[in-house]
PDB file of C-alpha atoms in Angstrom:
ATOM      1  CA  MET A1311     -13.565 -41.022 -24.957  1.00 70.00           C
ATOM      2  CA  GLU A1312     -13.644 -38.505 -27.251  1.00 76.00           C
ATOM      3  CA  ASN A1313     -15.994 -36.238 -25.173  1.00 84.00           C
ATOM      4  CA  VAL A1314     -13.432 -36.221 -22.758  1.00 86.00           C
ATOM      5  CA  SER A1315     -11.236 -35.245 -25.270  1.00 85.00           C
ATOM      6  CA  GLN A1316     -13.218 -32.417 -26.352  1.00 85.00           C
ATOM      7  CA  LEU A1317     -13.712 -31.405 -22.810  1.00 88.00           C
ATOM      8  CA  LEU A1318      -9.892 -31.073 -22.273  1.00 90.00           C
ATOM      9  CA  THR A1319      -8.397 -29.633 -25.224  1.00 91.00           C
ATOM     10  CA  PRO A1320     -10.540 -26.110 -25.080  1.00 91.00           C
ATOM     11  CA  ILE A1321      -9.233 -26.032 -20.903  1.00 93.00           C
ATOM     12  CA  LEU A1322      -5.301 -26.405 -22.731  1.00 94.00           C
ATOM     13  CA  GLU A1323      -5.419 -24.689 -25.768  1.00 95.00           C
ATOM     14  CA  PRO A1324      -4.971 -21.309 -23.661  1.00 95.00           C
ATOM     15  CA  ILE A1325      -2.174 -22.761 -22.188  1.00 95.00           C
ATOM     16  CA  ALA A1326      -0.953 -24.365 -25.537  1.00 94.00           C
ATOM     17  CA  GLU A1327      -1.242 -20.885 -27.101  1.00 94.00           C
ATOM     18  CA  GLN A1328       1.136 -19.058 -24.505  1.00 95.00           C
ATOM     19  CA  PHE A1329       4.023 -21.833 -25.221  1.00 92.00           C
ATOM     20  CA  ARG A1330       3.271 -20.977 -29.324  1.00 93.00           C
ATOM     21  CA  SER A1331       4.213 -17.693 -28.914  1.00 94.00           C
ATOM     22  CA  PHE A1332       7.407 -18.352 -28.035  1.00 94.00           C
ATOM     23  CA  GLY A1333       7.893 -18.442 -31.248  1.00 92.00           C
ATOM     24  CA  THR A1334       9.207 -22.274 -30.328  1.00 91.00           C
ATOM     25  CA  PRO A1335      10.168 -24.030 -34.179  1.00 93.00           C
ATOM     26  CA  ALA A1336       7.930 -26.818 -35.068  1.00 92.00           C
ATOM     27  CA  PRO A1337      10.847 -30.070 -35.040  1.00 93.00           C
ATOM     28  CA  ILE A1338      11.370 -29.227 -31.046  1.00 93.00           C
ATOM     29  CA  VAL A1339       7.542 -28.828 -30.544  1.00 92.00           C
ATOM     30  CA  HIS A1340       7.304 -32.092 -32.338  1.00 93.00           C
ATOM     31  CA  TRP A1341      10.231 -33.367 -31.454  1.00 94.00           C
ATOM     32  CA  GLY A1342      11.151 -32.502 -27.632  1.00 93.00           C
ATOM     33  CA  HIS A1343       9.155 -33.841 -26.716  1.00 93.00           C
ATOM     34  CA  PRO A1344      10.139 -37.687 -27.905  1.00 93.00           C
ATOM     35  CA  LEU A1345      13.870 -36.817 -26.961  1.00 94.00           C
ATOM     36  CA  MET A1346      13.833 -35.228 -23.849  1.00 94.00           C
ATOM     37  CA  MET A1347      11.996 -38.705 -22.434  1.00 95.00           C
ATOM     38  CA  GLY A1348      13.749 -40.682 -24.535  1.00 93.00           C
ATOM     39  CA  ILE A1349      16.685 -39.881 -22.260  1.00 94.00           C
ATOM     40  CA  VAL A1350      14.887 -40.027 -19.019  1.00 95.00           C
ATOM     41  CA  VAL A1351      13.682 -43.492 -19.864  1.00 93.00           C
ATOM     42  CA  PHE A1352      17.126 -44.614 -21.895  1.00 93.00           C
ATOM     43  CA  PHE A1353      19.702 -43.330 -19.481  1.00 95.00           C
ATOM     44  CA  MET A1354      16.703 -42.625 -15.839  1.00 96.00           C
ATOM     45  CA  GLY A1355      15.304 -45.623 -15.710  1.00 95.00           C
ATOM     46  CA  SER A1356      17.986 -48.294 -16.900  1.00 95.00           C
ATOM     47  CA  PHE A1357      19.800 -46.105 -13.897  1.00 97.00           C
ATOM     48  CA  VAL A1358      16.590 -46.846 -12.076  1.00 97.00           C
ATOM     49  CA  GLY A1359      15.862 -49.950 -12.357  1.00 97.00           C
ATOM     50  CA  LEU A1360      19.420 -51.834 -12.362  1.00 97.00           C
ATOM     51  CA  ALA A1361      20.120 -50.393  -9.544  1.00 97.00           C
ATOM     52  CA  GLY A1362      16.887 -51.621  -7.885  1.00 97.00           C
ATOM     53  CA  TRP A1363      17.423 -54.740  -8.895  1.00 97.00           C
ATOM     54  CA  ARG A1364      20.762 -55.271  -7.856  1.00 97.00           C
ATOM     55  CA  GLY A1365      20.226 -53.940  -4.777  1.00 96.00           C
ATOM     56  CA  ARG A1366      17.724 -57.085  -4.393  1.00 95.00           C
ATOM     57  CA  VAL A1367      20.370 -60.062  -5.978  1.00 96.00           C
ATOM     58  CA  LEU A1368      23.840 -58.524  -5.021  1.00 96.00           C
ATOM     59  CA  ALA A1369      25.833 -60.719  -1.756  1.00 96.00           C
ATOM     60  CA  ASP A1370      27.839 -58.168  -1.250  1.00 97.00           C
ATOM     61  CA  THR A1371      26.631 -56.461   1.226  1.00 96.00           C
ATOM     62  CA  ASP A1372      28.405 -53.199   0.569  1.00 97.00           C
ATOM     63  CA  ALA A1373      27.529 -53.416  -3.102  1.00 97.00           C
ATOM     64  CA  ALA A1374      23.607 -53.829  -2.548  1.00 97.00           C
ATOM     65  CA  ASN A1375      23.813 -51.219  -0.096  1.00 97.00           C
ATOM     66  CA  LYS A1376      25.154 -48.570  -2.299  1.00 98.00           C
ATOM     67  CA  SER A1377      22.998 -49.433  -5.275  1.00 97.00           C
ATOM     68  CA  ARG A1378      19.541 -49.408  -2.628  1.00 96.00           C
ATOM     69  CA  ALA A1379      21.305 -45.664  -1.400  1.00 97.00           C
ATOM     70  CA  ASP A1380      21.003 -44.765  -5.259  1.00 98.00           C
ATOM     71  CA  HIS A1381      17.376 -46.401  -6.077  1.00 97.00           C
ATOM     72  CA  ARG A1382      15.947 -44.336  -3.543  1.00 96.00           C
ATOM     73  CA  LYS A1383      17.866 -40.786  -4.547  1.00 97.00           C
ATOM     74  CA  ILE A1384      16.862 -41.236  -8.090  1.00 97.00           C
ATOM     75  CA  ALA A1385      13.117 -42.837  -8.622  1.00 97.00           C
ATOM     76  CA  PRO A1386      11.777 -40.033  -6.833  1.00 97.00           C
ATOM     77  CA  TRP A1387      13.228 -37.930  -9.542  1.00 97.00           C
ATOM     78  CA  MET A1388      12.653 -40.030 -12.083  1.00 97.00           C
ATOM     79  CA  PHE A1389       9.097 -40.228 -11.259  1.00 97.00           C
ATOM     80  CA  LEU A1390       8.229 -36.612 -10.983  1.00 97.00           C
ATOM     81  CA  PHE A1391      10.006 -35.890 -15.137  1.00 97.00           C
ATOM     82  CA  ILE A1392       7.726 -39.289 -16.189  1.00 96.00           C
ATOM     83  CA  ALA A1393       4.941 -36.976 -14.640  1.00 96.00           C
ATOM     84  CA  LEU A1394       5.941 -33.366 -15.951  1.00 96.00           C
ATOM     85  CA  GLY A1395       6.617 -35.777 -19.523  1.00 95.00           C
ATOM     86  CA  TYR A1396       3.604 -36.818 -19.585  1.00 95.00           C
ATOM     87  CA  THR A1397       1.995 -33.563 -19.105  1.00 94.00           C
ATOM     88  CA  GLY A1398       4.209 -31.859 -21.435  1.00 93.00           C
ATOM     89  CA  GLY A1399       3.488 -34.456 -24.017  1.00 94.00           C
ATOM     90  CA  VAL A1400      -0.717 -34.085 -23.487  1.00 93.00           C
ATOM     91  CA  LEU A1401       0.295 -30.358 -24.257  1.00 93.00           C
ATOM     92  CA  SER A1402       2.682 -30.722 -27.120  1.00 93.00           C
ATOM     93  CA  LEU A1403      -0.519 -32.442 -29.681  1.00 92.00           C
ATOM     94  CA  VAL A1404      -2.523 -29.678 -28.522  1.00 93.00           C
ATOM     95  CA  MET A1405       0.132 -27.134 -29.255  1.00 93.00           C
ATOM     96  CA  GLN A1406       0.482 -29.331 -32.649  1.00 93.00           C
ATOM     97  CA  HIS A1407      -3.600 -29.314 -32.861  1.00 92.00           C
ATOM     98  CA  GLN A1408      -3.586 -32.875 -32.695  1.00 91.00           C
ATOM     99  CA  PRO A1409      -6.237 -35.158 -31.436  1.00 90.00           C
ATOM    100  CA  ILE A1410      -5.612 -36.382 -27.522  1.00 89.00           C
ATOM    101  CA  LEU A1411      -6.340 -39.263 -25.881  1.00 89.00           C
ATOM    102  CA  GLU A1412      -6.762 -41.306 -28.788  1.00 88.00           C
ATOM    103  CA  SER A1413      -3.535 -42.884 -29.352  1.00 91.00           C
ATOM    104  CA  PRO A1414      -2.443 -46.346 -28.005  1.00 94.00           C
ATOM    105  CA  HIS A1415       1.020 -43.627 -27.000  1.00 95.00           C
ATOM    106  CA  PHE A1416      -1.115 -41.494 -24.813  1.00 93.00           C
ATOM    107  CA  TRP A1417      -2.358 -44.773 -22.807  1.00 95.00           C
ATOM    108  CA  THR A1418       0.754 -46.727 -22.244  1.00 96.00           C
ATOM    109  CA  GLY A1419       2.033 -43.652 -21.246  1.00 96.00           C
ATOM    110  CA  SER A1420      -0.818 -43.585 -18.116  1.00 96.00           C
ATOM    111  CA  VAL A1421      -0.701 -46.798 -17.802  1.00 97.00           C
ATOM    112  CA  VAL A1422       3.079 -46.544 -16.820  1.00 97.00           C
ATOM    113  CA  VAL A1423       2.038 -42.856 -14.423  1.00 97.00           C
ATOM    114  CA  ILE A1424      -0.009 -45.423 -13.048  1.00 97.00           C
ATOM    115  CA  LEU A1425       2.426 -48.446 -11.957  1.00 98.00           C
ATOM    116  CA  LEU A1426       5.347 -45.776 -11.602  1.00 97.00           C
ATOM    117  CA  GLY A1427       3.033 -43.706  -8.860  1.00 97.00           C
ATOM    118  CA  THR A1428       1.009 -47.042  -7.012  1.00 97.00           C
ATOM    119  CA  ASN A1429       5.557 -48.639  -6.817  1.00 97.00           C
ATOM    120  CA  GLY A1430       5.955 -45.400  -5.349  1.00 96.00           C
ATOM    121  CA  ILE A1431       3.029 -45.150  -2.194  1.00 97.00           C
ATOM    122  CA  ILE A1432       4.573 -48.968  -2.040  1.00 97.00           C
ATOM    123  CA  SER A1433       8.322 -47.289  -1.498  1.00 96.00           C
ATOM    124  CA  LEU A1434       6.760 -44.673   0.777  1.00 96.00           C
ATOM    125  CA  ALA A1435       4.641 -46.541   3.290  1.00 96.00           C
ATOM    126  CA  GLY A1436       7.646 -48.257   4.339  1.00 96.00           C
ATOM    127  CA  PHE A1437       6.277 -51.627   2.299  1.00 95.00           C
ATOM    128  CA  GLY A1438       3.916 -52.527   4.630  1.00 95.00           C
ATOM    129  CA  GLY A1439       6.180 -52.483   7.232  1.00 95.00           C
ATOM    130  CA  ASN A1440       9.287 -54.040   5.375  1.00 93.00           C
ATOM    131  CA  LYS A1441       7.512 -57.141   4.036  1.00 96.00           C
ATOM    132  CA  ALA A1442       9.388 -59.179   1.619  1.00 95.00           C
ATOM    133  CA  ALA A1443       6.190 -59.741  -0.630  1.00 97.00           C
ATOM    134  CA  LEU A1444       6.079 -55.865  -1.492  1.00 96.00           C
ATOM    135  CA  ARG A1445       9.343 -55.042  -1.945  1.00 96.00           C
ATOM    136  CA  THR A1446       8.939 -57.898  -4.557  1.00 97.00           C
ATOM    137  CA  VAL A1447       5.414 -56.844  -5.940  1.00 97.00           C
ATOM    138  CA  HIS A1448       7.657 -53.612  -5.871  1.00 97.00           C
ATOM    139  CA  ALA A1449      10.046 -54.829  -8.017  1.00 97.00           C
ATOM    140  CA  TYR A1450       8.859 -56.834 -10.502  1.00 97.00           C
ATOM    141  CA  LEU A1451       5.636 -53.310 -10.811  1.00 97.00           C
ATOM    142  CA  GLY A1452       8.602 -50.933 -11.729  1.00 97.00           C
ATOM    143  CA  SER A1453      10.196 -53.548 -14.060  1.00 97.00           C
ATOM    144  CA  THR A1454       6.938 -53.865 -15.209  1.00 97.00           C
ATOM    145  CA  ALA A1455       6.937 -49.884 -16.562  1.00 97.00           C
ATOM    146  CA  LEU A1456      10.100 -49.922 -17.035  1.00 96.00           C
ATOM    147  CA  CYS A1457       9.282 -51.828 -20.223  1.00 95.00           C
ATOM    148  CA  LEU A1458       6.217 -50.488 -20.752  1.00 97.00           C
ATOM    149  CA  LEU A1459       8.408 -47.310 -21.635  1.00 95.00           C
ATOM    150  CA  PHE A1460      10.269 -49.430 -24.431  1.00 92.00           C
ATOM    151  CA  LEU A1461       6.941 -49.931 -25.750  1.00 95.00           C
ATOM    152  CA  HIS A1462       5.354 -46.109 -25.501  1.00 95.00           C
ATOM    153  CA  ALA A1463       8.391 -44.725 -27.205  1.00 93.00           C
ATOM    154  CA  VAL A1464       8.543 -47.243 -30.067  1.00 94.00           C
ATOM    155  CA  LEU A1465       4.429 -46.494 -29.750  1.00 95.00           C
ATOM    156  CA  GLY A1466       5.535 -42.502 -29.262  1.00 93.00           C
ATOM    157  CA  LEU A1467       8.018 -42.867 -32.385  1.00 93.00           C
ATOM    158  CA  LYS A1468       5.015 -44.033 -35.268  1.00 94.00           C
ATOM    159  CA  LEU A1469       3.186 -41.228 -33.608  1.00 93.00           C
ATOM    160  CA  GLY A1470       6.064 -38.539 -33.937  1.00 93.00           C
ATOM    161  CA  LEU A1471       6.278 -40.050 -37.810  1.00 93.00           C
ATOM    162  CA  ALA A1472       2.754 -40.312 -38.195  1.00 93.00           C
ATOM    163  CA  ILE A1473       1.594 -36.516 -37.699  1.00 88.00           C
TER     164      ILE A1473
END
């Protein structure tokens, strides 16, 4: 993976240099990604997960439908913010002249993006004709991604304190 990192860093460096030229204070460069992503993960992610599960388990049909609608409205935005944050996190490391693609934080983030992307594809495919098994896979895959995001946050805090 070191070879890939050595290939990517020079490609990303001009972008990082452009952002460095804005004169953003070092604490914002260092802690901006974790702060913004913490908001997305803890607030948006918790809401999306809770709304999705409420839509599955509530006996009140109206409340369940509202939860499913809320889940459908917010989940794509959450995925977009996660994907952008993933990119921003890598760029933040380049801006700070730190190695990329090496930390457990990077790997958990990569797995989360893959899991959430897969979940989005399942949803966009109409759950294979509204198959209950694919809806169940979607629910547990999303829950796994959210749990992994909490671990990801802990690993990110550890990384942030180490650099």
